[in-house]
């Protein structure tokens, strides 16, 4: 057979003597789409019929072997041949089929390899079952073949966790048979010859037995339950347990549980979260060429500045940290070193990368020493005059073409940019604390920001491993503006009758890692107090105001750091009884008779306020699309991933019901509860936020 003549066919067939080579070619990640499955099946059949072919080898063309099923088909519907059937067919084939894997062999891609009769790992290979992260379980035999190959313990370490391991580790545990350093096609040819010569044994995984210890299954279930509300890991473990059955029964059980996952609302939400992470990069400025950034300067060595410096150093950038005094610099440097040490301990940084990061850090107390940096991030405290002064000085010293960024959480980036003679080079880069861990980066685009400067912000986000979300200028941008609104609901609910701990529990049951009062205690109640003071002059007197947080702060109780806030810390854990007294007093003063408030009402009011402000943020053009709000909340605010983000969740309720709720709440408070015009239009024409995402 000759080399392929068709340009870029999805499956490339070649015969080299007794070897049938199948190259899978479905860029960018070789997802096992319908077309790829059909192509692979037809290619296999062609080689089965070709009498000359003794062994078939399958490999990936381009960056990867197969990164899994085509996730988009879960939304549009899957057509036969299903991957599970195709893999079972491959396993039963008379001629040996070898899988030679490079790049990623994930999910259905790994399952395809497990259905082949031998597996070869190439350098840099990553394998794993990320299905649980999408609300699924390996549904093409992975739960049955993995324990047969590597034993129950190793299977449970992989399948319910979504953990990815290297090719070397996969060989070490017996998931792969051997490794090669050749390029994929050459390795495929070599592996096929090795099978012919008997050097690489070919066998059917289905012929192996699995030893399923029920005690290990129970332990795995308990461990997965600790991770919260996710349903897929539990089902995945159940499917692995079915490997105790004869394989065809086990496979049928896997299919049954896979279908349950497909119908579970968590699946759609988690798939949305996967795409949200990628959709946010599709910005109007995406075709602008980002400027080169190798050296960044950070002004301010506090929690934010040192977190940002840590993130940049971990990404291999050169960092110059500036502070006002040698003492402040030493503190900042100490925090960075501690952060880097922690990252090394957590396995996020190798010893060599850790050492390199330490040498890539320079410090200075002289602003003019920052002049040569490609990008400077100001991370000093939130005072407009201080920031304006810094930007005037930066304008005077920074080299032409440098990007000037502020890490402000709410201040007017246009006003800051206006202090310089190069407003086009200015933007907001709003990191979230701890900045070397939290993945959200709001890229705040001011009126004059040049497209290439915005593109530079996004390129930096990617380099730092963060999710850049484009935001417009307003008080709080996307996230903090929405938060400021819905957070008030929690205070109103306390005034009306719910205890802070009841509200926290209801929202934690909904899926938030921590309720709003526990978060407030952790962040420090003084932070909320400062925000209230800042906004006091502009507060509309018609707005309902809860004095309870101020009363707690008056006592000097700022939460965890002072040993008490809404809760007691140290050896007196639990709700703070003195806060309950303050609440009673304030209700009495306001003439409120506390009423019974259910968990359902707490969640409904809190979420409705979040969605309503999200709709206004969209209408004001602060967020480009609903998916940008979803990503901001998923990656910066601990929003439960299995609910897909606030705007995705809104669609599960429907605009009409949301409008009805807001109108009902407005009967008691028509200042806070107002129907956003966008939501009213959506309710009238029956559209969804997903429709808005599609329109872009
Ligand atoms: N299906 C469809 N599209 C996919 C995909 C998949 N499995 N994996 C990635 N893509 C798309 C992305 O959406 C993105 O599209 P875009 O350019 O339009 O935004 C493009 O491919 C490139 O992806 P990334 O930007 O993520 O590229 P990276 O190089 O950074 O990462 C990757 C590559 C590690 C493969 C990463 O994309 C990934 O983890 N993908 C998901 C893998 C996965 O979850 N597989 C399991 C699927 S479920 C399954 O197999 C069920 C089975 O058991 C039956």
XYZ file of C-alpha atoms and ligand atoms in Angstrom:
750
model
C 0.000 0.000 0.000
C 1.320 3.458 -0.853
C 1.680 6.462 1.427
C -1.676 8.299 1.744
C -2.650 10.534 -1.117
C -5.791 12.058 0.361
C -4.988 15.308 2.186
C -5.564 15.069 5.925
C -7.864 12.074 6.099
C -9.097 11.433 9.621
C -7.624 7.924 9.567
C -4.409 7.168 7.655
C -3.961 3.588 6.438
C -0.634 2.182 5.355
C 0.611 -1.343 4.886
C 4.278 -2.044 5.464
C 4.791 -5.742 4.701
C 2.917 -7.746 7.338
C 2.002 -4.657 9.347
C -1.184 -2.636 8.964
C -0.580 0.878 10.292
C -3.504 3.073 11.330
C -2.716 6.730 12.061
C -5.493 8.593 13.840
C -5.606 12.173 12.633
C -8.348 14.255 14.195
C -6.774 17.535 15.371
C -6.390 19.148 17.798
C -6.615 16.339 20.370
C -7.679 13.297 18.323
C -11.045 13.113 20.081
C -12.863 9.866 19.256
C -15.597 11.590 17.253
C -18.134 9.706 15.178
C -16.033 10.213 12.038
C -12.931 8.893 13.772
C -14.772 5.824 15.062
C -16.164 5.048 11.624
C -12.735 5.574 10.039
C -11.000 3.384 12.594
C -13.577 0.598 12.270
C -13.331 0.616 8.464
C -9.536 0.642 8.589
C -9.484 -2.312 10.972
C -11.909 -4.234 8.798
C -9.773 -3.510 5.732
C -6.690 -4.921 7.454
C -8.584 -7.931 8.789
C -9.513 -8.770 5.217
C -6.002 -8.143 3.900
C -4.366 -11.562 4.014
C -0.863 -10.042 4.013
C -1.429 -8.177 7.262
C -0.507 -10.120 10.389
C -0.475 -7.370 13.022
C -2.232 -4.003 13.170
C -0.731 -0.992 14.991
C -2.731 2.105 15.901
C -0.975 5.415 16.681
C -1.802 9.125 16.831
C -0.814 11.646 14.185
C -0.056 15.160 15.480
C 0.138 16.113 19.148
C -1.523 13.142 20.703
C -2.969 9.661 20.733
C -6.675 9.923 21.592
C -7.649 12.408 24.348
C -11.022 10.765 24.896
C -14.512 10.625 23.532
C -15.632 13.773 21.707
C -17.189 15.696 24.578
C -19.340 17.748 22.208
C -21.222 14.587 21.223
C -22.539 14.282 24.780
C -24.587 17.379 24.050
C -25.601 16.516 20.493
C -26.121 12.750 20.877
C -23.844 9.802 20.077
C -24.227 7.748 16.905
C -22.999 4.170 16.346
C -20.500 2.692 16.314
C -20.240 3.566 19.999
C -16.698 3.561 21.317
C -17.528 0.847 23.857
C -18.751 -1.525 21.107
C -15.836 -0.749 18.835
C -13.331 -1.456 21.610
C -14.993 -4.761 22.491
C -14.875 -5.662 18.815
C -11.154 -4.811 18.649
C -10.447 -6.942 21.699
C -12.105 -9.897 20.012
C -10.224 -9.521 16.695
C -8.228 -12.441 15.389
C -5.227 -10.362 14.403
C -3.270 -8.662 17.215
C -3.822 -4.908 17.476
C -1.158 -2.797 19.227
C -1.707 0.735 20.579
C 1.273 3.079 20.484
C 0.539 6.197 22.511
C 2.101 9.643 22.778
C 0.781 12.960 24.099
C -2.468 12.096 25.827
C -4.258 8.772 26.114
C -7.161 9.917 28.226
C -10.622 8.573 28.940
C -11.936 6.790 25.848
C -8.425 7.080 24.362
C -6.945 5.065 27.190
C -9.858 2.652 26.980
C -9.113 2.132 23.303
C -5.535 1.260 24.222
C -6.748 -1.147 26.937
C -8.915 -2.966 24.397
C -5.884 -3.498 22.149
C -3.664 -6.511 22.667
C -0.497 -4.650 23.667
C 0.352 -1.072 24.624
C 3.479 0.991 24.098
C 4.112 4.344 25.845
C 6.171 7.074 24.196
C 8.018 9.864 26.083
C 5.834 12.580 27.598
C 2.709 10.415 27.527
C -0.054 11.293 30.013
C -2.717 8.724 30.771
C -5.755 8.801 33.007
C -9.509 8.771 33.266
C -10.692 12.399 33.436
C -14.312 11.291 32.950
C -15.231 11.935 36.589
C -14.301 15.600 36.105
C -17.026 15.698 33.452
C -19.579 13.921 35.641
C -18.990 10.626 33.817
C -17.218 7.333 34.341
C -15.037 5.450 31.869
C -17.822 4.012 29.747
C -15.879 2.077 27.152
C -14.557 -0.734 29.305
C -12.101 1.236 31.429
C -13.689 0.216 34.728
C -13.541 -3.458 33.758
C -10.179 -3.709 32.027
C -8.126 -1.510 34.379
C -8.563 -3.657 37.517
C -7.847 -6.752 35.400
C -4.541 -5.239 34.273
C -3.278 -3.372 37.332
C -5.267 -4.707 40.280
C -8.032 -3.097 42.272
C -5.948 -0.712 44.379
C -4.229 0.949 41.405
C -7.535 1.060 39.504
C -9.219 2.845 42.413
C -6.326 5.250 42.590
C -7.009 6.272 38.977
C -10.666 5.897 38.011
C -12.649 7.775 40.704
C -10.001 10.477 41.065
C -9.403 11.516 37.466
C -5.676 11.484 38.280
C -3.300 11.608 35.294
C -0.059 9.651 35.396
C 2.980 9.527 33.137
C 3.720 6.829 30.584
C 6.595 5.614 32.771
C 4.229 5.227 35.731
C 1.719 3.459 33.488
C 4.392 0.931 32.469
C 5.472 0.526 36.093
C 1.957 -0.443 37.249
C 1.325 -2.700 34.245
C -1.246 -0.538 32.478
C 1.160 -0.331 29.531
C 3.474 -3.130 28.443
C 6.552 -1.250 27.382
C 8.045 2.096 26.334
C 9.762 3.361 23.213
C 11.565 6.576 22.343
C 10.890 6.485 18.604
C 8.393 8.761 16.852
C 4.815 7.411 16.906
C 4.771 5.888 13.395
C 8.210 4.300 13.706
C 7.341 3.023 17.177
C 4.074 1.571 15.844
C 5.936 -0.293 13.120
C 8.540 -1.482 15.621
C 5.897 -2.644 18.101
C 4.047 -4.599 15.414
C 7.267 -6.386 14.438
C 7.975 -7.069 18.102
C 4.572 -8.779 18.315
C 5.316 -10.839 15.203
C 8.680 -11.857 16.652
C 7.140 -12.685 20.026
C 9.191 -10.026 21.833
C 6.019 -8.103 22.754
C 3.337 -10.506 23.959
C -0.185 -9.816 22.713
C -3.086 -10.780 24.953
C -6.725 -9.963 25.556
C -7.349 -8.047 28.765
C -10.770 -9.727 29.062
C -9.032 -13.035 29.641
C -7.457 -11.807 32.888
C -9.243 -12.052 36.236
C -9.948 -9.154 38.554
C -9.646 -9.625 42.291
C -12.260 -7.329 43.845
C -11.993 -6.862 47.611
C -15.287 -5.342 48.890
C -13.451 -3.678 51.783
C -11.301 -1.663 49.360
C -14.446 -0.648 47.472
C -16.054 0.657 50.668
C -12.906 2.580 51.626
C -12.789 4.194 48.178
C -16.469 5.195 48.448
C -15.908 6.801 51.844
C -12.856 8.676 50.521
C -14.787 9.964 47.491
C -17.703 11.054 49.712
C -15.325 13.371 51.586
C -14.797 15.353 48.366
C -18.409 16.542 48.517
C -21.415 16.253 46.339
C -19.985 14.725 43.170
C -22.012 11.719 42.026
C -19.747 10.383 39.250
C -16.893 9.091 41.462
C -19.376 6.985 43.467
C -20.830 5.485 40.313
C -17.326 4.915 38.942
C -16.425 2.926 42.053
C -19.619 0.880 41.713
C -18.655 0.129 38.131
C -15.169 -0.994 39.206
C -16.805 -3.277 41.786
C -18.676 -4.924 38.907
C -15.333 -6.199 37.596
C -15.932 -9.096 40.013
C -18.542 -10.330 37.496
C -17.789 -12.129 34.226
C -16.560 -9.393 31.878
C -19.619 -9.117 29.634
C -21.863 -8.642 32.668
C -19.382 -6.146 34.115
C -19.345 -4.207 30.843
C -23.148 -4.136 30.824
C -23.146 -2.791 34.375
C -20.621 -0.134 33.340
C -22.908 0.931 30.471
C -25.875 1.127 32.860
C -23.975 3.337 35.294
C -22.562 5.436 32.421
C -26.116 6.108 31.242
C -27.083 7.165 34.767
C -24.220 9.671 34.675
C -25.319 10.943 31.271
C -28.772 11.710 32.661
C -27.494 13.307 35.861
C -27.686 17.151 35.754
C -24.151 17.239 37.204
C -22.824 15.880 33.913
C -24.158 18.751 31.803
C -22.902 21.265 34.381
C -19.407 19.770 34.519
C -19.141 19.610 30.730
C -20.173 23.277 30.688
C -17.417 24.028 33.221
C -14.886 22.291 30.935
C -15.914 24.380 27.943
C -16.256 27.575 30.021
C -12.574 27.373 30.923
C -11.734 27.402 27.214
C -14.498 29.703 25.923
C -13.312 32.692 27.955
C -10.148 32.930 25.840
C -12.291 33.731 22.790
C -12.174 37.513 23.134
C -12.491 40.246 20.499
C -8.729 40.890 20.855
C -7.736 37.250 20.292
C -6.076 37.966 16.959
C -3.919 40.806 18.311
C -0.289 39.790 18.841
C 0.567 39.845 22.543
C 3.708 41.691 23.587
C 6.678 39.660 24.789
C 6.721 39.242 28.570
C 9.701 37.565 30.234
C 10.322 39.939 33.090
C 7.614 41.290 35.334
C 7.823 43.842 38.099
C 5.502 43.727 41.097
C 4.932 46.763 43.303
C 3.916 45.777 46.806
C 5.069 42.718 48.742
C 1.889 42.129 50.760
C -0.264 39.020 50.419
C -1.332 39.881 46.861
C 2.028 41.123 45.592
C 3.915 38.138 46.954
C 1.269 35.736 45.653
C 1.499 37.288 42.183
C 5.305 37.163 42.319
C 5.133 33.495 43.335
C 2.806 32.670 40.441
C 5.136 34.414 37.975
C 8.258 32.744 39.354
C 6.576 29.336 39.221
C 5.878 29.988 35.539
C 9.575 30.665 34.918
C 9.362 34.453 34.627
C 11.946 36.845 35.984
C 10.443 38.980 38.773
C 11.528 42.242 40.359
C 9.644 42.984 43.555
C 9.485 46.561 44.811
C 8.582 47.727 48.301
C 8.991 50.981 50.199
C 11.506 49.749 52.763
C 14.092 47.033 53.286
C 11.923 45.545 56.065
C 8.828 45.377 53.872
C 10.930 43.809 51.107
C 12.307 41.201 53.482
C 8.759 40.325 54.568
C 7.576 40.045 50.955
C 10.580 37.946 49.967
C 9.994 35.714 52.987
C 6.373 35.124 51.943
C 7.439 34.311 48.383
C 10.063 31.847 49.610
C 7.488 30.217 51.864
C 5.001 29.991 48.974
C 7.607 28.483 46.668
C 8.645 25.977 49.341
C 4.986 24.983 49.771
C 4.573 24.563 46.014
C 7.630 22.312 45.943
C 6.233 20.207 48.808
C 2.907 19.854 46.992
C 4.783 18.604 43.933
C 3.920 21.691 41.853
C 7.566 22.660 41.472
C 10.609 20.426 40.944
C 13.763 20.975 43.019
C 15.490 22.487 39.989
C 12.549 24.778 39.149
C 12.420 25.846 42.798
C 16.099 26.776 42.774
C 15.670 28.613 39.449
C 12.667 30.527 40.803
C 14.661 31.737 43.799
C 17.415 33.099 41.570
C 14.898 34.716 39.191
C 13.654 36.958 42.019
C 15.201 40.397 42.490
C 14.126 43.037 44.958
C 14.394 46.804 45.076
C 13.126 49.841 46.924
C 13.748 52.038 43.885
C 10.917 52.396 41.386
C 13.286 53.384 38.589
C 14.915 49.934 38.910
C 11.719 48.517 37.359
C 12.240 50.422 34.101
C 13.321 47.426 32.020
C 10.461 45.106 33.041
C 8.107 44.056 30.226
C 5.058 44.294 32.463
C 4.548 45.885 35.847
C 1.748 44.997 38.258
C 0.882 47.433 40.983
C -0.431 45.580 44.051
C -0.443 48.185 46.806
C -3.412 48.853 49.103
C -6.650 50.148 47.644
C -6.190 53.910 47.730
C -6.867 55.802 44.532
C -4.440 58.642 45.276
C -1.588 56.245 46.043
C -2.286 54.300 42.856
C -2.479 57.442 40.726
C 0.865 58.587 42.096
C 2.466 55.219 41.307
C 1.149 55.267 37.740
C 2.471 58.815 37.164
C 5.888 57.624 38.328
C 5.706 54.442 36.281
C 4.831 56.486 33.215
C 8.019 58.463 33.736
C 10.368 55.485 34.125
C 9.035 52.404 32.324
C 10.557 51.535 28.951
C 8.367 52.205 25.897
C 6.052 49.284 25.189
C 5.923 48.089 28.797
C 2.474 47.028 29.984
C 1.256 48.838 33.102
C -1.217 46.837 35.172
C -3.092 47.452 38.378
C -4.297 44.662 40.634
C -7.103 46.796 42.056
C -10.231 44.831 43.017
C -12.714 47.608 42.336
C -11.128 51.019 41.603
C -11.666 52.836 38.304
C -8.963 51.621 35.896
C -9.839 54.418 33.434
C -9.004 57.027 36.080
C -5.705 55.273 36.847
C -4.825 55.041 33.126
C -5.624 58.729 32.663
C -2.705 59.615 34.955
C -0.279 58.372 32.317
C 0.633 59.527 28.843
C 0.170 55.968 27.613
C -3.350 54.899 28.647
C -3.327 52.342 25.819
C -0.681 50.376 27.736
C -2.717 50.271 30.953
C -5.104 47.537 32.079
C -6.316 45.808 35.215
C -4.992 42.382 36.152
C -7.131 41.357 39.075
C -5.719 38.298 40.829
C -7.515 36.389 43.572
C -5.960 35.474 46.866
C -3.891 33.302 47.287
C -2.699 34.479 43.872
C -0.349 31.555 43.269
C -3.212 29.091 43.797
C -6.499 30.661 42.681
C -6.961 30.243 38.950
C -9.101 33.258 38.087
C -7.474 36.341 36.594
C -9.867 39.140 35.648
C -8.330 41.029 32.742
C -9.902 44.451 33.116
C -10.024 46.303 29.831
C -10.221 50.073 30.199
C -11.558 52.440 27.578
C -8.171 53.145 25.978
C -6.512 49.741 26.506
C -4.965 48.625 23.205
C -6.044 45.229 21.823
C -2.451 43.952 21.967
C -2.263 44.929 25.651
C -5.447 42.975 26.399
C -4.009 40.055 24.411
C -0.846 40.342 26.538
C -2.976 40.045 29.680
C -4.548 36.861 28.331
C -1.200 35.438 27.233
C 0.150 36.087 30.726
C -2.889 34.358 32.267
C -2.213 31.300 30.129
C 1.473 31.301 30.959
C 0.645 31.435 34.672
C -1.826 28.550 34.263
C -4.731 30.861 35.080
C -8.127 31.345 33.538
C -8.223 34.869 32.136
C -11.706 36.403 32.045
C -12.288 39.673 30.205
C -14.040 42.290 32.334
C -15.078 45.893 31.789
C -14.585 48.738 34.227
C -17.092 49.212 37.069
C -16.927 48.994 40.843
C -15.859 45.381 41.471
C -15.662 44.333 37.788
C -17.461 41.014 37.231
C -16.936 38.984 40.374
C -16.789 41.479 43.209
C -19.650 43.517 41.765
C -21.936 40.480 41.706
C -20.668 39.336 45.114
C -21.355 42.740 46.687
C -24.972 42.392 45.594
C -25.875 38.830 46.548
C -23.866 38.907 49.766
C -26.425 41.380 51.130
C -29.075 38.673 50.900
C -27.255 36.662 53.551
C -27.390 39.638 55.930
C -31.086 40.247 55.152
C -31.873 36.593 55.829
C -30.241 36.902 59.250
C -32.344 39.951 60.049
C -35.477 38.109 58.972
C -34.963 34.972 61.019
C -32.177 32.615 59.835
C -29.055 32.061 61.935
C -25.702 32.622 60.151
C -24.763 28.974 60.653
C -28.089 27.868 59.121
C -27.387 29.967 56.057
C -23.848 28.620 55.789
C -25.075 25.044 56.080
C -27.813 25.487 53.473
C -25.336 26.939 50.987
C -22.713 24.321 51.783
C -25.349 21.652 51.152
C -26.003 23.367 47.828
C -22.329 22.848 47.048
C -20.321 25.909 48.110
C -17.151 24.877 49.898
C -17.891 27.409 52.655
C -20.929 29.492 53.472
C -20.733 33.314 53.349
C -20.330 33.836 57.100
C -17.557 31.269 57.414
C -15.874 32.970 54.442
C -16.287 36.398 56.045
C -14.633 35.138 59.237
C -11.776 33.698 57.196
C -11.211 36.811 55.096
C -11.516 39.109 58.118
C -14.683 40.998 59.015
C -12.730 44.260 58.866
C -12.560 43.889 55.072
C -16.351 44.045 54.754
C -16.392 46.926 57.196
C -13.943 48.922 55.064
C -16.021 48.271 51.951
C -19.179 49.449 53.730
C -17.379 52.606 54.877
C -16.108 53.280 51.379
C -19.540 52.887 49.847
C -21.423 54.692 52.644
C -21.388 58.126 50.927
C -22.973 56.692 47.787
C -25.436 54.405 49.524
C -29.050 54.988 48.580
C -31.075 55.479 51.727
C -33.868 53.347 50.342
C -31.545 50.385 50.505
C -32.094 48.021 53.415
C -29.043 47.942 55.705
C -28.119 45.337 58.292
C -26.192 46.864 61.208
C -25.239 43.401 62.540
C -21.813 43.111 60.838
C -20.839 46.581 62.092
C -21.912 45.690 65.608
C -19.706 42.585 65.539
C -16.751 44.608 64.247
C -17.267 47.257 66.959
C -16.341 44.621 69.510
C -13.023 44.107 67.756
C -14.151 40.698 66.493
C -12.810 40.327 62.980
C -13.250 36.569 62.575
C -10.580 33.897 62.677
C -7.649 36.230 63.160
C -9.146 37.614 66.396
C -10.415 34.263 67.665
C -14.058 35.092 67.080
C -16.524 36.460 64.571
C -19.701 34.698 63.496
C -18.031 31.602 64.906
C -15.676 30.953 67.803
C -12.188 29.630 67.011
C -9.514 27.803 68.938
C -10.827 25.540 71.655
C -14.353 27.034 71.609
C -15.459 26.087 68.115
C -19.063 26.667 67.026
C -21.442 29.570 66.428
C -20.677 32.637 68.546
C -23.464 32.993 71.151
C -22.702 36.706 71.574
C -23.512 37.211 67.889
C -26.897 35.560 68.464
C -27.556 38.180 71.155
C -26.587 41.018 68.789
C -28.904 39.561 66.154
C -31.819 39.385 68.628
C -31.216 42.982 69.660
C -31.098 44.284 66.104
C -34.232 42.390 65.093
C -36.035 43.880 68.088
C -34.822 47.392 67.248
C -36.074 47.027 63.686
C -39.381 45.586 64.884
C -38.809 42.311 63.062
C -40.469 39.143 64.312
C -38.125 36.369 63.158
C -39.769 33.905 60.818
C -39.007 30.327 59.837
C -36.795 30.283 56.742
C -36.201 27.000 54.939
C -32.931 25.903 53.331
C -34.699 26.057 49.970
C -35.630 29.708 50.464
C -32.090 30.581 51.555
C -30.625 29.043 48.393
C -33.313 30.522 46.133
C -32.898 34.072 47.378
C -29.096 33.948 47.409
C -28.884 32.449 43.916
C -31.598 34.671 42.466
C -29.730 37.781 43.633
C -26.500 36.425 42.125
C -28.174 35.738 38.798
C -29.996 39.088 38.721
C -26.770 41.032 39.204
C -25.106 38.736 36.658
C -27.782 39.736 34.146
C -27.120 43.421 34.861
C -23.361 42.885 34.465
C -24.101 41.434 31.032
C -26.402 44.262 30.048
C -23.796 46.796 31.108
C -21.244 45.036 28.916
C -18.958 44.335 31.892
C -18.899 40.626 30.997
C -18.822 39.585 27.352
C -21.060 36.522 27.708
C -22.800 34.522 30.440
C -19.996 31.945 30.234
C -17.481 34.594 31.364
C -19.477 35.067 34.573
C -19.661 31.313 35.020
C -15.901 30.957 34.645
C -15.235 33.859 37.039
C -17.335 32.187 39.731
C -16.023 28.677 39.098
C -12.366 29.685 39.231
C -12.409 32.616 41.660
C -15.354 32.235 44.029
C -15.612 28.532 44.872
C -18.878 28.160 42.965
C -19.799 24.445 42.908
C -18.384 23.089 39.672
C -21.140 20.498 39.368
C -23.625 23.365 39.013
C -21.758 24.774 36.020
C -21.662 28.440 37.128
C -24.409 30.881 38.136
C -25.688 31.655 34.640
C -25.711 27.994 33.625
C -27.598 27.280 36.833
C -30.002 30.121 35.961
C -30.984 28.274 32.790
C -31.897 25.218 34.841
C -34.427 27.419 36.672
C -35.572 29.417 33.647
C -35.963 33.178 33.169
C -39.743 33.137 33.736
C -39.420 31.506 37.151
C -36.595 33.874 38.110
C -38.739 36.871 37.202
C -41.614 35.431 39.206
C -39.352 35.004 42.235
C -37.931 38.520 42.009
C -41.414 40.002 41.735
C -42.524 38.021 44.783
C -39.488 39.113 46.849
C -40.038 42.707 45.688
C -43.328 42.771 47.548
C -41.286 43.232 50.756
C -38.301 45.119 49.307
C -38.746 46.670 45.896
C -35.468 48.548 46.044
C -33.174 45.529 46.247
C -35.330 43.162 44.219
C -35.753 44.550 40.729
C -36.206 42.538 37.570
C -33.233 43.154 35.252
C -34.597 44.146 31.816
C -32.505 41.405 30.165
C -34.161 38.746 32.319
C -37.590 40.205 31.597
C -36.909 40.010 27.846
C -35.633 36.456 28.162
C -38.745 35.450 30.107
C -40.935 37.047 27.451
C -39.278 35.415 24.454
C -38.372 32.132 26.140
C -34.614 32.445 25.567
C -31.750 31.300 27.774
C -28.292 32.444 28.793
C -26.951 29.538 26.721
C -28.519 31.238 23.672
C -26.575 34.393 24.526
C -23.350 32.374 24.753
C -23.952 31.011 21.293
C -24.495 34.470 19.875
C -21.123 35.428 21.438
N -13.701 16.338 22.987
C -13.936 17.425 22.252
N -13.145 18.507 22.252
C -12.060 18.475 23.027
C -11.744 17.368 23.848
C -12.621 16.255 23.804
N -12.401 15.151 24.513
N -10.614 17.635 24.514
C -10.233 18.860 24.146
N -11.100 19.371 23.249
C -11.024 20.671 22.554
C -11.035 21.832 23.526
O -12.356 22.216 23.840
C -10.300 22.886 22.736
O -11.200 23.428 21.810
P -11.128 24.993 21.398
O -9.757 25.176 20.825
O -12.238 25.158 20.442
O -11.323 25.754 22.678
C -9.257 22.082 21.946
O -9.761 20.736 21.935
C -7.876 22.071 22.579
O -8.017 21.705 23.944
P -7.178 22.433 25.092
O -7.209 23.891 24.901
O -7.642 21.878 26.382
O -5.707 21.911 24.729
P -4.533 21.503 25.696
O -3.424 21.104 24.806
O -4.327 22.546 26.736
O -5.045 20.190 26.495
C -6.013 17.989 26.746
C -5.297 19.008 25.808
C -5.071 17.604 27.909
C -6.357 16.788 25.922
C -7.281 18.657 27.335
O -8.007 19.237 26.280
C -8.191 17.719 28.056
O -7.963 17.398 29.196
N -9.272 17.300 27.385
C -10.332 16.521 28.009
C -9.977 15.077 28.015
C -11.124 14.287 28.583
O -11.809 14.703 29.489
N -11.304 13.095 28.045
C -12.369 12.226 28.474
C -13.581 12.463 27.655
S -14.975 11.572 28.213
C -14.732 10.008 27.644
O -13.726 9.708 27.074
C -15.871 9.055 27.861
C -15.500 7.652 27.557
O -15.197 6.963 28.727
C -16.631 6.892 26.876
